Short mmCIF file of C-alpha atoms and ligand atoms in Angstrom, two decimals:
data_model
loop_
_atom_site.label_atom_id
_atom_site.label_comp_id
_atom_site.label_asym_id
_atom_site.label_seq_id
_atom_site.Cartn_x
_atom_site.Cartn_y
_atom_site.Cartn_z
CA MET A 1147 53.47 19.74 29.82
CA LYS A 1148 53.64 15.96 30.03
CA LEU A 1149 54.12 16.09 33.78
CA ASN A 1150 51.19 18.43 34.18
CA PHE A 1151 48.99 16.12 32.19
CA LYS A 1152 50.03 13.18 34.37
CA ARG A 1153 49.24 15.18 37.44
CA ILE A 1154 45.83 16.12 36.16
CA VAL A 1155 45.06 12.47 35.42
CA LEU A 1156 46.28 11.54 38.92
CA VAL A 1157 44.16 14.19 40.60
CA ILE A 1158 41.10 13.22 38.56
CA SER A 1159 41.48 9.55 39.41
CA MET A 1160 41.94 10.42 43.10
CA ILE A 1161 38.72 12.42 42.98
CA PHE A 1162 36.91 9.51 41.33
CA CYS A 1163 38.29 7.14 43.93
CA ALA A 1164 37.13 9.40 46.72
CA ILE A 1165 33.68 9.74 45.20
CA SER A 1166 33.23 6.02 44.72
CA LEU A 1167 34.58 5.29 48.21
CA SER A 1168 32.22 7.76 49.79
CA PHE A 1169 29.36 6.36 47.70
CA SER A 1170 30.05 2.79 48.71
CA ALA A 1171 30.51 3.93 52.30
CA MET A 1172 27.11 5.62 52.00
CA ALA A 1173 25.65 2.50 50.42
CA LYS A 1174 26.96 0.30 53.21
CA SER A 1175 25.75 2.76 55.80
CA LEU A 1176 22.09 2.10 55.02
CA SER A 1177 20.64 -0.16 57.67
CA GLY A 1178 17.35 -1.06 59.32
CA GLU A 1179 14.50 -2.54 57.31
CA LEU A 1180 12.85 -2.20 53.94
CA GLU A 1181 9.41 -3.62 53.27
CA ILE A 1182 8.41 -4.01 49.64
CA PHE A 1183 4.91 -5.09 48.71
CA SER A 1184 3.76 -6.89 45.55
CA TRP A 1185 1.80 -9.84 44.18
CA TRP A 1186 4.87 -11.53 42.77
CA ALA A 1187 4.79 -14.65 44.90
CA GLY A 1188 5.59 -18.30 44.08
CA ASP A 1189 5.95 -18.86 40.34
CA GLU A 1190 5.94 -15.11 39.83
CA GLY A 1191 8.81 -14.62 42.27
CA PRO A 1192 12.12 -15.31 40.46
CA ALA A 1193 12.41 -11.97 38.66
CA LEU A 1194 11.69 -10.04 41.85
CA GLU A 1195 14.25 -12.19 43.66
CA ALA A 1196 16.88 -11.05 41.14
CA LEU A 1197 16.20 -7.43 42.14
CA ILE A 1198 16.24 -8.33 45.80
CA ASP A 1199 19.63 -10.01 45.34
CA LEU A 1200 21.01 -6.84 43.74
CA TYR A 1201 19.70 -4.81 46.66
CA LYS A 1202 21.18 -7.16 49.25
CA GLU A 1203 24.54 -7.08 47.50
CA LYS A 1204 24.60 -3.28 47.60
CA TYR A 1205 23.01 -2.80 51.02
CA PRO A 1206 23.92 -5.86 53.08
CA LYS A 1207 22.95 -4.24 56.37
CA VAL A 1208 19.33 -3.66 55.36
CA GLU A 1209 16.84 -6.37 56.26
CA LEU A 1210 14.55 -6.64 53.26
CA ILE A 1211 11.02 -7.82 53.96
CA ASN A 1212 9.44 -9.19 50.81
CA ALA A 1213 5.71 -8.88 51.54
CA THR A 1214 3.63 -10.59 48.87
CA VAL A 1215 -0.05 -11.35 48.51
CA THR A 1216 -0.63 -14.09 45.92
CA GLY A 1217 -3.16 -13.64 43.15
CA GLY A 1218 -2.61 -12.83 39.49
CA SER A 1219 -2.90 -9.22 38.38
CA GLY A 1220 -2.91 -8.15 42.02
CA VAL A 1221 -6.57 -8.91 42.65
CA ASN A 1222 -5.91 -9.77 46.30
CA ALA A 1223 -2.84 -7.60 46.87
CA LYS A 1224 -4.63 -4.41 45.87
CA ALA A 1225 -7.32 -4.97 48.49
CA VAL A 1226 -4.72 -5.57 51.23
CA LEU A 1227 -2.76 -2.54 50.08
CA LYS A 1228 -5.86 -0.37 50.32
CA THR A 1229 -6.44 -1.43 53.92
CA ARG A 1230 -2.83 -0.70 54.82
CA MET A 1231 -2.70 2.66 53.05
CA LEU A 1232 -5.96 3.82 54.55
CA GLY A 1233 -4.97 2.47 57.96
CA GLY A 1234 -1.79 4.61 57.98
CA ASN A 1235 0.51 1.57 57.67
CA PRO A 1236 1.95 1.82 54.14
CA PRO A 1237 4.70 -0.54 52.98
CA ASP A 1238 7.96 1.30 52.16
CA SER A 1239 7.38 0.72 48.45
CA PHE A 1240 4.63 -1.08 46.55
CA GLN A 1241 3.92 -2.50 43.10
CA VAL A 1242 1.40 -0.54 41.07
CA HIS A 1243 0.56 -0.43 37.37
CA ALA A 1244 1.65 2.65 35.47
CA GLY A 1245 -1.36 4.63 34.33
CA GLN A 1246 -4.75 5.15 35.91
CA GLU A 1247 -4.24 2.51 38.62
CA LEU A 1248 -1.46 4.74 40.03
CA ILE A 1249 -2.70 8.20 39.09
CA GLY A 1250 -6.46 7.72 39.52
CA THR A 1251 -6.07 6.05 42.91
CA TRP A 1252 -3.03 6.86 45.01
CA VAL A 1253 -1.82 10.06 43.35
CA LYS A 1254 -5.34 11.47 43.31
CA ALA A 1255 -5.63 10.68 47.01
CA LYS A 1256 -2.29 12.53 47.56
CA ARG A 1257 -0.71 9.48 49.17
CA MET A 1258 2.46 9.31 47.05
CA GLU A 1259 5.76 11.17 47.12
CA ASP A 1260 6.85 13.04 44.01
CA LEU A 1261 9.90 11.27 42.53
CA THR A 1262 10.91 13.96 40.03
CA GLY A 1263 14.08 14.64 42.07
CA LEU A 1264 15.10 11.00 41.88
CA PHE A 1265 14.48 10.90 38.11
CA LYS A 1266 16.63 14.01 37.62
CA ASP A 1267 19.43 12.87 39.98
CA GLN A 1268 19.62 9.51 38.24
CA GLY A 1269 19.52 11.05 34.76
CA TRP A 1270 16.37 9.06 33.96
CA MET A 1271 14.41 11.76 32.15
CA ASN A 1272 15.65 10.54 28.76
CA LYS A 1273 16.25 6.94 29.72
CA PHE A 1274 12.57 5.90 29.62
CA PRO A 1275 10.14 6.44 26.71
CA LYS A 1276 8.51 9.89 26.99
CA ASP A 1277 5.02 8.39 26.79
CA LEU A 1278 5.79 6.14 29.73
CA ILE A 1279 6.98 9.07 31.82
CA SER A 1280 3.73 10.90 31.00
CA LEU A 1281 1.78 7.84 32.09
CA ILE A 1282 3.38 7.85 35.55
CA GLY A 1283 3.34 11.63 35.81
CA THR A 1284 0.99 14.56 36.23
CA ASP A 1285 1.61 18.33 36.13
CA GLU A 1286 2.56 18.02 39.80
CA GLY A 1287 5.20 15.32 39.53
CA ILE A 1288 6.41 11.82 38.64
CA TRP A 1289 4.94 9.18 40.90
CA SER A 1290 6.57 5.81 40.39
CA VAL A 1291 9.56 4.01 38.86
CA PRO A 1292 8.67 1.66 35.98
CA VAL A 1293 10.41 -1.69 35.99
CA ASN A 1294 9.08 -3.31 32.80
CA ILE A 1295 6.87 -3.34 29.73
CA HIS A 1296 4.56 -6.32 29.40
CA ARG A 1297 2.47 -7.18 26.38
CA SER A 1298 -1.11 -8.21 27.02
CA ASN A 1299 -2.42 -9.28 23.57
CA VAL A 1300 -0.55 -12.53 23.04
CA VAL A 1301 -1.85 -15.98 22.13
CA TRP A 1302 0.28 -18.90 23.37
CA TYR A 1303 0.44 -22.41 21.96
CA ILE A 1304 2.63 -25.48 21.62
CA PRO A 1305 3.79 -25.81 17.99
CA ALA A 1306 4.10 -29.63 18.07
CA ASN A 1307 0.53 -29.96 19.38
CA LEU A 1308 -0.94 -27.72 16.68
CA ASP A 1309 0.88 -29.82 14.07
CA LYS A 1310 -0.48 -33.00 15.61
CA TRP A 1311 -4.03 -31.62 15.61
CA GLY A 1312 -3.70 -30.17 12.11
CA VAL A 1313 -4.55 -26.57 13.05
CA THR A 1314 -2.73 -23.27 12.67
CA VAL A 1315 -2.77 -20.18 14.86
CA PRO A 1316 -5.98 -18.20 14.18
CA LYS A 1317 -5.30 -14.78 12.69
CA SER A 1318 -8.82 -13.56 13.40
CA TRP A 1319 -11.66 -14.42 15.77
CA ASN A 1320 -13.59 -15.69 12.74
CA ASP A 1321 -10.77 -18.14 12.09
CA PHE A 1322 -10.81 -19.16 15.74
CA LEU A 1323 -14.56 -19.77 15.70
CA LYS A 1324 -14.08 -21.99 12.63
CA ILE A 1325 -11.32 -24.18 14.06
CA ALA A 1326 -12.64 -24.31 17.65
CA PRO A 1327 -15.43 -26.88 16.99
CA LYS A 1328 -12.88 -29.15 15.28
CA LEU A 1329 -10.64 -29.03 18.31
CA GLN A 1330 -13.58 -29.60 20.62
CA ALA A 1331 -14.58 -32.67 18.61
CA LYS A 1332 -11.14 -34.11 19.37
CA GLY A 1333 -11.70 -33.50 23.10
CA ILE A 1334 -9.36 -30.50 23.22
CA VAL A 1335 -10.32 -27.25 24.92
CA PRO A 1336 -9.87 -24.61 22.19
CA LEU A 1337 -9.05 -21.74 24.57
CA ALA A 1338 -7.88 -22.15 28.17
CA LEU A 1339 -9.31 -19.62 30.60
CA ALA A 1340 -8.76 -19.07 34.33
CA THR A 1341 -10.27 -17.01 37.14
CA ASN A 1342 -12.41 -13.90 36.44
CA TRP A 1343 -9.66 -11.34 35.96
CA THR A 1344 -8.37 -13.45 33.07
CA ALA A 1345 -11.81 -13.03 31.46
CA ASN A 1346 -11.22 -9.23 31.62
CA HIS A 1347 -7.83 -9.89 30.12
CA LEU A 1348 -9.37 -11.87 27.25
CA TRP A 1349 -12.08 -9.22 26.82
CA GLU A 1350 -9.57 -6.43 26.22
CA SER A 1351 -7.85 -8.43 23.46
CA VAL A 1352 -11.23 -9.19 21.87
CA ALA A 1353 -12.21 -5.51 22.16
CA LEU A 1354 -8.98 -4.38 20.50
CA GLY A 1355 -9.43 -6.92 17.72
CA ILE A 1356 -13.06 -6.08 17.02
CA LEU A 1357 -12.87 -2.30 17.45
CA GLY A 1358 -9.36 -1.61 16.13
CA PRO A 1359 -6.97 0.73 17.96
CA ASP A 1360 -8.71 4.08 17.32
CA LYS A 1361 -12.09 3.00 18.60
CA TYR A 1362 -10.53 1.00 21.43
CA ASP A 1363 -8.79 4.20 22.56
CA GLN A 1364 -12.07 6.09 22.24
CA LEU A 1365 -13.63 3.85 24.89
CA TRP A 1366 -11.23 5.39 27.39
CA ASN A 1367 -11.65 9.04 26.44
CA GLY A 1368 -15.42 8.82 26.39
CA LYS A 1369 -15.74 9.26 22.61
CA LEU A 1370 -17.14 5.80 22.01
CA SER A 1371 -20.03 4.67 24.16
CA PHE A 1372 -19.83 1.23 25.77
CA ALA A 1373 -23.48 1.00 24.80
CA SER A 1374 -22.77 1.60 21.08
CA ASP A 1375 -23.43 -1.16 18.53
CA GLU A 1376 -19.70 -1.61 18.02
CA ALA A 1377 -19.03 -2.08 21.73
CA MET A 1378 -21.97 -4.45 21.99
CA GLU A 1379 -20.46 -6.50 19.18
CA VAL A 1380 -17.39 -7.00 21.38
CA TRP A 1381 -19.57 -8.64 24.04
CA GLU A 1382 -21.34 -10.74 21.42
CA THR A 1383 -18.09 -12.09 19.99
CA PHE A 1384 -16.69 -12.51 23.48
CA GLY A 1385 -19.75 -14.61 24.37
CA LYS A 1386 -19.19 -16.86 21.34
CA ILE A 1387 -15.53 -17.32 22.28
CA LEU A 1388 -16.45 -18.25 25.85
CA GLU A 1389 -18.35 -21.26 24.46
CA TYR A 1390 -14.97 -22.73 23.62
CA THR A 1391 -13.31 -22.29 27.01
CA ASN A 1392 -13.02 -24.73 29.92
CA LYS A 1393 -15.98 -24.94 32.31
CA ASP A 1394 -13.81 -24.89 35.46
CA ALA A 1395 -12.17 -21.57 34.50
CA SER A 1396 -13.25 -19.66 37.62
CA SER A 1397 -11.32 -22.03 39.90
CA LEU A 1398 -8.01 -21.86 38.03
CA SER A 1399 -5.02 -19.55 38.38
CA TRP A 1400 -3.51 -18.05 35.23
CA GLN A 1401 -0.61 -20.49 35.54
CA GLN A 1402 -3.03 -23.41 35.54
CA ALA A 1403 -4.57 -22.14 32.30
CA THR A 1404 -1.06 -21.97 30.81
CA ASP A 1405 -0.46 -25.51 32.12
CA MET A 1406 -3.52 -26.72 30.18
CA VAL A 1407 -1.84 -25.55 26.97
CA VAL A 1408 1.53 -26.99 27.98
CA ASN A 1409 -0.03 -30.37 28.87
CA GLY A 1410 -1.97 -30.57 25.62
CA GLN A 1411 -5.41 -30.28 27.23
CA ALA A 1412 -6.00 -26.96 25.50
CA ALA A 1413 -4.86 -25.48 22.20
CA PHE A 1414 -4.51 -21.77 23.01
CA ASN A 1415 -4.41 -19.29 25.85
CA ILE A 1416 -4.51 -15.52 25.69
CA MET A 1417 -2.38 -14.07 28.44
CA GLY A 1418 0.20 -11.39 29.04
CA ASP A 1419 3.81 -12.27 28.44
CA TRP A 1420 4.40 -13.13 32.08
CA ALA A 1421 3.27 -16.50 30.61
CA ALA A 1422 6.54 -16.48 28.61
CA GLY A 1423 8.38 -15.86 31.89
CA TYR A 1424 6.52 -18.75 33.53
CA MET A 1425 7.19 -21.15 30.65
CA SER A 1426 10.85 -20.23 30.18
CA THR A 1427 11.96 -19.47 33.76
CA THR A 1428 9.81 -21.87 35.81
CA LEU A 1429 9.01 -24.64 33.33
CA LYS A 1430 12.36 -24.33 31.51
CA MET A 1431 10.74 -24.42 28.06
CA LYS A 1432 12.48 -22.98 25.03
CA PRO A 1433 10.68 -20.10 23.31
CA GLY A 1434 10.04 -20.74 19.63
CA LYS A 1435 10.66 -24.47 20.04
CA ASP A 1436 8.75 -25.71 23.07
CA PHE A 1437 6.18 -22.91 22.99
CA GLY A 1438 5.01 -20.47 20.34
CA TRP A 1439 3.23 -17.12 20.35
CA ALA A 1440 1.48 -14.63 18.09
CA ALA A 1441 -0.49 -11.42 18.45
CA SER A 1442 -4.00 -12.34 19.65
CA PRO A 1443 -6.54 -12.70 16.81
CA ASP A 1444 -7.20 -9.53 14.78
CA THR A 1445 -4.43 -7.58 16.58
CA GLU A 1446 -1.38 -8.12 14.35
CA GLY A 1447 0.70 -4.90 14.37
CA LEU A 1448 -0.85 -3.74 17.65
CA PHE A 1449 0.88 -3.90 21.01
CA MET A 1450 -1.34 -3.67 24.07
CA PHE A 1451 1.03 -2.77 26.84
CA LEU A 1452 1.16 -2.38 30.59
CA ALA A 1453 3.99 -1.52 32.93
CA ASP A 1454 4.67 -2.57 36.49
CA SER A 1455 6.16 0.11 38.66
CA PHE A 1456 6.94 0.82 42.32
CA GLY A 1457 6.17 3.99 44.18
CA LEU A 1458 7.05 5.65 47.46
CA PRO A 1459 4.05 6.27 49.72
CA LYS A 1460 4.12 9.33 51.94
CA GLY A 1461 5.10 8.80 55.55
CA VAL A 1462 6.94 5.47 55.22
CA THR A 1463 9.19 4.21 58.00
CA ASN A 1464 12.28 3.50 55.87
CA ARG A 1465 12.36 6.25 53.26
CA ASP A 1466 16.11 6.18 52.46
CA ASN A 1467 16.08 2.42 52.07
CA ALA A 1468 13.06 2.72 49.80
CA LEU A 1469 14.77 5.35 47.64
CA ALA A 1470 17.76 3.02 47.28
CA TRP A 1471 15.32 0.27 46.18
CA LEU A 1472 13.76 2.54 43.57
CA GLU A 1473 17.23 3.50 42.33
CA ILE A 1474 17.96 -0.17 41.60
CA LEU A 1475 14.59 -0.70 39.89
CA GLY A 1476 15.19 2.16 37.49
CA SER A 1477 18.79 1.27 36.72
CA LYS A 1478 19.93 -0.45 33.53
CA GLU A 1479 21.42 -3.23 35.63
CA GLY A 1480 18.16 -3.71 37.56
CA GLY A 1481 16.02 -3.75 34.42
CA ASP A 1482 18.24 -6.28 32.69
CA ALA A 1483 18.37 -8.53 35.77
CA PHE A 1484 14.61 -8.54 36.30
CA ASN A 1485 13.07 -8.63 32.83
CA PRO A 1486 14.77 -11.62 31.17
CA LEU A 1487 13.28 -13.78 33.95
CA LYS A 1488 9.88 -12.05 33.93
CA GLY A 1489 8.98 -12.36 30.24
CA SER A 1490 8.73 -8.58 29.94
CA ILE A 1491 11.15 -6.13 28.38
CA SER A 1492 12.99 -3.40 30.23
CA ALA A 1493 11.24 -0.05 30.46
CA ARG A 1494 14.59 1.61 29.68
CA LEU A 1495 15.61 2.63 26.19
CA ASP A 1496 19.21 1.42 26.64
CA SER A 1497 18.51 -2.14 27.70
CA ASP A 1498 20.93 -4.89 26.58
CA LEU A 1499 18.77 -7.16 24.41
CA SER A 1500 21.49 -9.80 24.15
CA LYS A 1501 20.48 -10.80 27.69
CA TYR A 1502 16.93 -11.68 26.57
CA ASN A 1503 15.45 -14.79 24.96
CA THR A 1504 13.95 -14.91 21.48
CA TYR A 1505 10.43 -14.22 22.74
CA SER A 1506 11.45 -11.01 24.51
CA GLN A 1507 13.61 -9.92 21.61
CA SER A 1508 10.59 -10.23 19.32
CA ALA A 1509 8.43 -8.31 21.83
CA ALA A 1510 11.05 -5.54 21.95
CA LYS A 1511 11.02 -5.37 18.15
CA ASP A 1512 7.22 -5.16 18.05
CA PHE A 1513 7.19 -2.52 20.79
CA GLY A 1514 9.46 -0.42 18.59
CA LYS A 1515 7.31 -0.63 15.46
CA ASN A 1516 3.70 -1.47 16.48
CA ARG A 1517 0.85 0.86 17.33
CA ILE A 1518 0.76 0.98 21.15
CA VAL A 1519 -2.46 0.91 23.18
CA GLY A 1520 -3.02 0.56 26.93
CA SER A 1521 -4.41 -2.39 28.87
CA LEU A 1522 -7.66 -2.16 30.79
CA ALA A 1523 -7.16 -5.29 32.89
CA HIS A 1524 -3.76 -4.10 34.12
CA GLY A 1525 -4.37 -0.55 35.15
CA VAL A 1526 -3.35 1.60 32.18
CA THR A 1527 -6.59 2.97 30.78
CA ALA A 1528 -9.12 3.15 33.61
CA ASN A 1529 -9.15 3.99 37.29
CA GLU A 1530 -9.67 1.37 39.97
CA GLY A 1531 -13.28 2.37 40.50
CA PHE A 1532 -14.06 1.42 36.91
CA MET A 1533 -11.93 -1.71 37.10
CA ASN A 1534 -13.74 -2.98 40.17
CA ASP A 1535 -17.13 -2.24 38.68
CA PHE A 1536 -16.08 -3.80 35.38
CA ALA A 1537 -15.22 -7.00 37.27
CA THR A 1538 -18.81 -7.01 38.54
CA VAL A 1539 -20.18 -6.49 35.02
CA MET A 1540 -17.94 -9.32 33.83
CA GLY A 1541 -19.20 -11.57 36.65
CA MET A 1542 -22.76 -10.84 35.49
CA PHE A 1543 -21.94 -11.52 31.86
CA LEU A 1544 -20.19 -14.81 32.61
CA LYS A 1545 -23.50 -16.00 34.08
CA SER A 1546 -26.05 -14.34 31.81
CA ARG A 1547 -24.15 -14.05 28.49
CA ASN A 1548 -26.40 -11.07 27.80
CA ALA A 1549 -24.42 -8.68 25.56
CA LYS A 1550 -26.98 -5.89 25.61
CA GLN A 1551 -27.20 -5.87 29.39
CA ALA A 1552 -23.39 -5.98 29.75
CA SER A 1553 -22.79 -3.12 27.32
CA SER A 1554 -25.33 -0.82 28.93
CA ALA A 1555 -24.00 -1.71 32.41
CA ALA A 1556 -20.47 -0.95 31.18
CA GLN A 1557 -21.60 2.46 29.95
CA ALA A 1558 -23.28 3.17 33.30
CA ILE A 1559 -20.07 2.42 35.22
CA ALA A 1560 -18.03 4.45 32.70
CA ILE A 1561 -20.25 7.45 33.55
CA GLN A 1562 -20.09 6.77 37.29
CA ASN A 1563 -16.30 6.57 37.21
CA GLY A 1564 -15.77 9.69 35.13
CA ILE A 1565 -14.72 7.98 31.89
CA ALA A 1566 -17.83 8.88 29.89
CA THR A 1567 -20.23 11.75 30.29
CA GLN A 1568 -23.47 10.44 28.82
C1 LIG B 2551 -0.07 -8.26 35.89
C2 LIG B 2551 1.31 -7.78 36.24
C3 LIG B 2551 2.31 -8.78 35.76
C4 LIG B 2551 1.97 -10.16 36.27
C5 LIG B 2551 0.51 -10.50 36.02
C6 LIG B 2551 0.04 -11.81 36.57
O1 LIG B 2551 -1.03 -7.36 36.34
O2 LIG B 2551 1.51 -6.55 35.64
O3 LIG B 2551 3.59 -8.40 36.16
O4 LIG B 2551 2.30 -10.26 37.59
O5 LIG B 2551 -0.32 -9.49 36.51
O6 LIG B 2551 -0.04 -11.78 37.94
#
């Protein structure tokens, strides 16, 4: 009996050995190139580099080409990607936001490969939140691999500066509008703002705060008109808030707006939690001590989320190498190498939170208990057609500050882009 048992164990371990040998032989046998495409350049690069390092370790014979186009929230990268995709020259894998940015653009145009097989092979069907899988899927398939969960509705500040100036973090926009003139009188910019997409980013936080989660969601299923009084109130409040932002906003990157807070030129900034990644990874600041955070005004208990993901375009040159890349992105190891540097949390349910700093741990806690809504500025709720048109409406509003005009223009583009019907 004993002998038999020993034999069985021996045979099993030989089988395991053989499997892992053949797997590593397979891994090493990948060669050629892999081109990945994203907007994570410069200060946004370290987290991506961690994934690239994992890939290089596993597939040393593959030459990885890290193609990036700088510009927060992918404003420039998306335009370049479009040219490449339409010109029949897709990168092997590209960054895309989970949600309408993926589904309403590239899946609708039938340019992506279905990754359901990969999800099943890797046992991922119950490793990611169900809602996230629905967001990257349609009845026909699953179309990308999510690498993170970012939070959009966060206000950032430096605790020591607020103490020095005698102000506290505003819980509501009314609070903000009360303390902002006091800060301004001291020569401090109340709210740092950057280039136009960051105005969209601020707008979505204001909209969530003013409308609340139900009505905010109704904007995206056509049940609440952008031309309604409530939606117009968002533009009105947004206009008042803009009075307390820096005049040179349009020429700044999002990092420069964060820098204004860090340097004490500004009191607050509303930005996604890639700002936490920037402050902790690049600027080496300690969360909770050197910088503080809170839900943006009027959004306590709400988590506006977005997720970065990578997909596999049809007809790529290095398909196997790209699949191996996606495998790393979706793995526990990949998620926990990337996200602690990025300021986001892993998209996986089994992530090891001990690897994350106090900011990310608090975000993970909130993600577990808050009401979740999707981001407009980062591709969750609306297709790219709407997003591009919304940027134009925003450009108009930044000049005119005309809330009525902006809300009726927003309703017109919602109809044009299939979000609203009347
Ligand atoms: C978001 C993206 C983040 C971060 C940010 C700033 O759209 O999801 O990962 O890169 O833009 O560029």
